[in-house]
Coordinates of C-alpha atoms in Angstrom, one line a residue:
M15 CA 4.8 36.4 68.0
K16 CA 1.6 37.6 68.2
G17 CA 1.6 41.8 66.6
L18 CA 3.7 40.6 63.3
K19 CA 0.8 41.0 59.8
P20 CA 1.5 39.9 55.7
V21 CA 3.9 43.3 55.0
K22 CA 2.0 44.2 51.5
T23 CA 3.9 47.9 51.3
R24 CA 6.3 49.1 50.7
R25 CA 9.9 47.7 50.2
T26 CA 9.4 44.7 51.6
S27 CA 12.7 44.5 54.1
E28 CA 11.8 47.4 55.1
G29 CA 7.5 46.1 56.1
I30 CA 9.4 43.4 57.7
L31 CA 12.1 45.9 60.2
E32 CA 9.2 48.8 60.6
Q33 CA 7.5 46.1 61.9
I34 CA 10.3 44.7 64.7
K35 CA 10.8 48.0 66.0
T36 CA 7.4 48.9 66.9
L37 CA 7.5 45.6 68.4
I38 CA 10.8 45.6 70.1
I39 CA 9.7 50.0 71.4
E40 CA 5.5 48.4 72.5
G41 CA 7.0 45.7 74.8
Q42 CA 6.7 42.7 72.6
L43 CA 9.6 42.2 72.1
A44 CA 13.0 42.7 74.2
P45 CA 16.4 41.7 75.4
G46 CA 16.9 38.5 75.0
D47 CA 14.0 37.6 73.1
K48 CA 14.4 34.9 70.5
L49 CA 12.5 35.7 66.7
L50 CA 11.2 33.2 64.8
T51 CA 12.5 31.5 62.3
E52 CA 14.0 32.6 59.3
R53 CA 11.1 30.4 57.5
E54 CA 8.8 30.6 59.9
L55 CA 8.7 34.3 60.2
S56 CA 8.7 34.1 56.1
E57 CA 5.7 32.3 56.5
R58 CA 3.8 35.0 59.3
L59 CA 4.5 38.1 56.6
Q60 CA 3.9 35.9 53.2
V61 CA 7.4 37.3 52.1
S62 CA 10.9 35.2 49.8
R63 CA 12.8 34.1 52.8
A64 CA 15.0 36.6 50.8
S65 CA 13.9 39.5 52.6
V66 CA 13.4 38.2 55.4
R67 CA 16.9 37.6 54.7
E68 CA 18.0 40.9 54.2
A69 CA 16.2 42.4 56.8
L70 CA 17.3 40.1 59.1
S71 CA 21.0 41.3 58.3
A72 CA 20.2 44.5 58.5
L73 CA 19.3 44.7 61.9
N74 CA 22.2 42.6 62.6
L75 CA 25.5 44.8 60.9
A76 CA 22.8 48.5 63.2
G77 CA 23.2 45.7 66.2
I78 CA 20.4 45.0 67.6
L79 CA 19.8 41.3 66.8
E80 CA 22.6 38.4 67.7
I81 CA 23.1 35.4 66.1
K82 CA 24.2 32.2 67.6
H83 CA 25.0 29.7 64.7
G84 CA 23.0 26.6 66.2
E85 CA 20.7 28.7 68.2
G86 CA 18.3 30.9 66.8
I87 CA 17.9 35.0 66.3
F88 CA 18.2 36.9 69.6
I89 CA 17.7 40.8 70.2
K90 CA 20.6 41.4 71.2
R91 CA 21.1 43.3 75.3
P92 CA 22.3 46.3 75.4
E93 CA 25.7 46.5 76.7
P94 CA 26.2 47.4 79.8
N95 CA 27.0 51.1 79.0
A96 CA 24.7 51.2 76.4
V97 CA 21.4 53.8 76.6
I98 CA 17.9 53.5 75.6
E99 CA 19.1 51.1 72.6
P100 CA 15.7 50.8 71.1
L101 CA 15.9 54.5 70.2
V102 CA 19.6 54.7 68.2
F103 CA 16.8 52.3 66.4
I104 CA 14.8 53.6 65.9
L105 CA 17.6 56.8 64.4
L106 CA 19.0 54.0 62.6
L107 CA 15.8 53.0 60.4
E108 CA 15.5 56.7 60.4
K109 CA 18.1 58.2 59.7
D110 CA 16.9 60.3 56.5
K111 CA 14.1 61.5 58.3
V112 CA 15.6 65.1 59.3
Q113 CA 12.6 66.3 61.3
N114 CA 12.1 64.0 63.5
I115 CA 16.6 64.2 64.4
L116 CA 15.4 67.3 65.2
E117 CA 13.2 67.0 66.8
V118 CA 15.1 64.6 68.9
R119 CA 17.3 67.1 69.7
K120 CA 15.1 70.1 70.6
A121 CA 14.5 67.9 72.6
L122 CA 17.8 67.3 74.2
E123 CA 19.8 70.2 73.8
V124 CA 17.9 73.2 74.7
E125 CA 18.0 72.2 77.7
A126 CA 22.0 70.8 77.9
A127 CA 21.8 74.7 76.9
G128 CA 20.7 75.9 79.7
L129 CA 21.8 73.9 82.3
A130 CA 25.5 73.9 80.5
A131 CA 24.7 77.8 81.7
E132 CA 24.3 76.5 85.0
R133 CA 27.2 74.4 86.0
C134 CA 29.4 74.7 83.3
P135 CA 33.0 73.5 84.7
P136 CA 36.3 75.9 83.6
E137 CA 37.2 73.4 81.7
L138 CA 34.4 72.8 79.7
L139 CA 34.0 76.9 78.9
R140 CA 37.3 76.7 77.8
E141 CA 36.7 74.1 75.6
L142 CA 33.6 75.5 73.9
E143 CA 35.6 78.6 73.8
Q144 CA 38.8 76.9 71.3
I145 CA 35.7 75.8 69.1
I146 CA 34.5 78.3 68.7
E147 CA 38.0 80.0 68.2
E148 CA 38.9 77.0 65.2
M149 CA 35.2 77.5 64.0
E150 CA 36.5 81.4 63.4
A151 CA 39.7 80.5 61.6
T152 CA 37.4 78.2 59.8
L153 CA 35.3 80.4 57.1
P154 CA 37.8 81.7 54.8
Q155 CA 38.6 78.5 53.9
G156 CA 34.4 77.8 52.9
E157 CA 32.1 75.4 53.7
G158 CA 33.8 71.1 54.7
E159 CA 34.2 69.2 56.4
K160 CA 36.6 70.8 59.1
A161 CA 33.9 72.9 59.3
A162 CA 30.5 69.7 60.0
Q163 CA 33.3 68.2 62.4
L164 CA 33.7 71.8 63.7
D165 CA 29.0 72.0 64.9
L166 CA 28.9 68.2 66.4
R167 CA 31.5 69.3 68.9
F168 CA 31.0 72.5 69.6
H169 CA 27.1 70.0 70.2
L170 CA 28.7 67.3 72.2
T171 CA 30.8 69.4 74.9
L172 CA 27.1 72.0 75.2
A173 CA 26.1 67.9 76.5
Q174 CA 28.4 67.8 78.4
A175 CA 29.3 70.6 79.9
S176 CA 24.8 70.8 80.9
C177 CA 27.0 68.4 83.5
N178 CA 23.5 65.4 83.2
P179 CA 25.4 62.6 82.3
L180 CA 23.2 60.0 81.1
I181 CA 21.9 64.0 78.1
S182 CA 25.6 63.3 77.3
S183 CA 25.5 59.9 77.5
L184 CA 22.6 60.5 74.8
M185 CA 23.6 62.7 72.5
N186 CA 26.8 60.4 72.0
T187 CA 24.8 57.6 71.1
I188 CA 23.0 58.9 68.5
Q189 CA 26.2 61.7 67.7
E190 CA 26.6 59.3 64.5
I191 CA 23.6 59.6 63.2
I192 CA 23.5 63.0 64.7
G193 CA 26.6 63.7 62.5
Q194 CA 25.1 61.8 59.4
T195 CA 22.0 65.3 59.6
L196 CA 23.6 68.0 60.5
R197 CA 27.2 67.1 56.7
I198 CA 22.4 66.5 55.1
T199 CA 21.5 70.2 56.8
R200 CA 24.2 71.8 56.4
A201 CA 25.0 71.6 52.7
L202 CA 21.1 72.3 51.9
W203 CA 21.1 75.3 53.3
L204 CA 24.3 75.8 52.1
S205 CA 23.4 75.4 49.0
A206 CA 20.4 77.4 49.2
T207 CA 21.4 79.8 51.0
A208 CA 24.1 83.0 50.8
G209 CA 26.0 83.9 54.0
T210 CA 24.4 80.8 55.5
T211 CA 28.3 80.3 57.2
Q212 CA 29.3 82.9 59.0
R213 CA 25.8 83.2 60.2
L214 CA 26.0 79.9 61.9
F215 CA 29.1 80.4 63.5
E216 CA 26.9 84.0 64.9
E217 CA 25.0 81.3 66.4
H218 CA 27.0 79.0 68.1
R219 CA 29.2 81.7 69.7
E220 CA 25.9 83.8 71.1
I221 CA 24.5 79.8 72.5
Y222 CA 29.6 79.7 74.5
L223 CA 28.2 83.2 75.3
A224 CA 25.0 82.8 77.1
V225 CA 26.6 80.3 78.7
A226 CA 29.6 81.9 79.4
A227 CA 28.1 84.3 80.7
R228 CA 25.7 81.4 82.8
D229 CA 22.5 83.1 81.0
K230 CA 20.2 79.9 81.8
F231 CA 17.8 81.5 79.5
R232 CA 19.2 83.1 77.3
A233 CA 21.6 79.3 76.5
R234 CA 18.0 77.5 76.0
E235 CA 16.4 80.7 73.8
I236 CA 20.1 81.2 71.5
M237 CA 20.4 77.7 70.9
Y238 CA 16.0 77.2 70.4
Q239 CA 16.0 79.5 67.5
H240 CA 19.2 78.1 66.0
L241 CA 16.6 74.4 65.9
W242 CA 14.5 75.7 64.6
K243 CA 15.5 77.9 62.0
V244 CA 17.1 75.1 60.9
E245 CA 13.7 72.9 61.0
V246 CA 11.1 75.7 59.8
E247 CA 14.9 76.3 55.9
L248 CA 14.6 72.7 55.5
A249 CA 11.7 72.4 55.6
R250 CA 10.9 75.6 52.9
L251 CA 13.9 73.9 50.9
L252 CA 12.2 70.6 50.3
K253 CA 8.9 71.7 49.8
H254 CA 10.1 72.9 47.2
A255 CA 13.0 70.5 45.7

């Protein structure tokens, strides 16, 4: 298998994961392809079989590999409704790199907000309104799991309101990782900046109002500013951590 090199840096299993990820992204490994055996990978990468086993186990749990007893280890074929399996793989491996996730969110959600302003059907507009009402109702309770859940629900509903099935599918595909990063970003920001809960609510409300007003330019602008502010604030916090 071309492209595999000895692993000499960082935690060994992470190095193995990174190389397999790269091979999938570059198309050298495709769904249905058979991997080298555990022994062959150990020899090719010049690492212990225990490290190879750890990496393969992580990939299996992530749904990237399929282990067929008596046959070998294969790159798992996506389910019929799955969307861009390599993207999920990248995000699973890099879920702690919040910056990357925020960039993905900007790429998807800014346009989703604009499309929602143009296309949002009445029932989804009402659902967005209900989420905003629930957000406001939770303000006196302070930050908690409920607030993070409503945050994620708002963004997923907005993607659905774009009436672009691929945007909605992409958001749903990565929603678990978005949910994790939402909790991380909210916790970091709220712990360091007073008034953040109220400000986040107001930003979500402004996005909803722009969609309700069918103002696609304002919807895009507010969504971009919302995600950009989170990105900048987190960069500041992490720099001084």
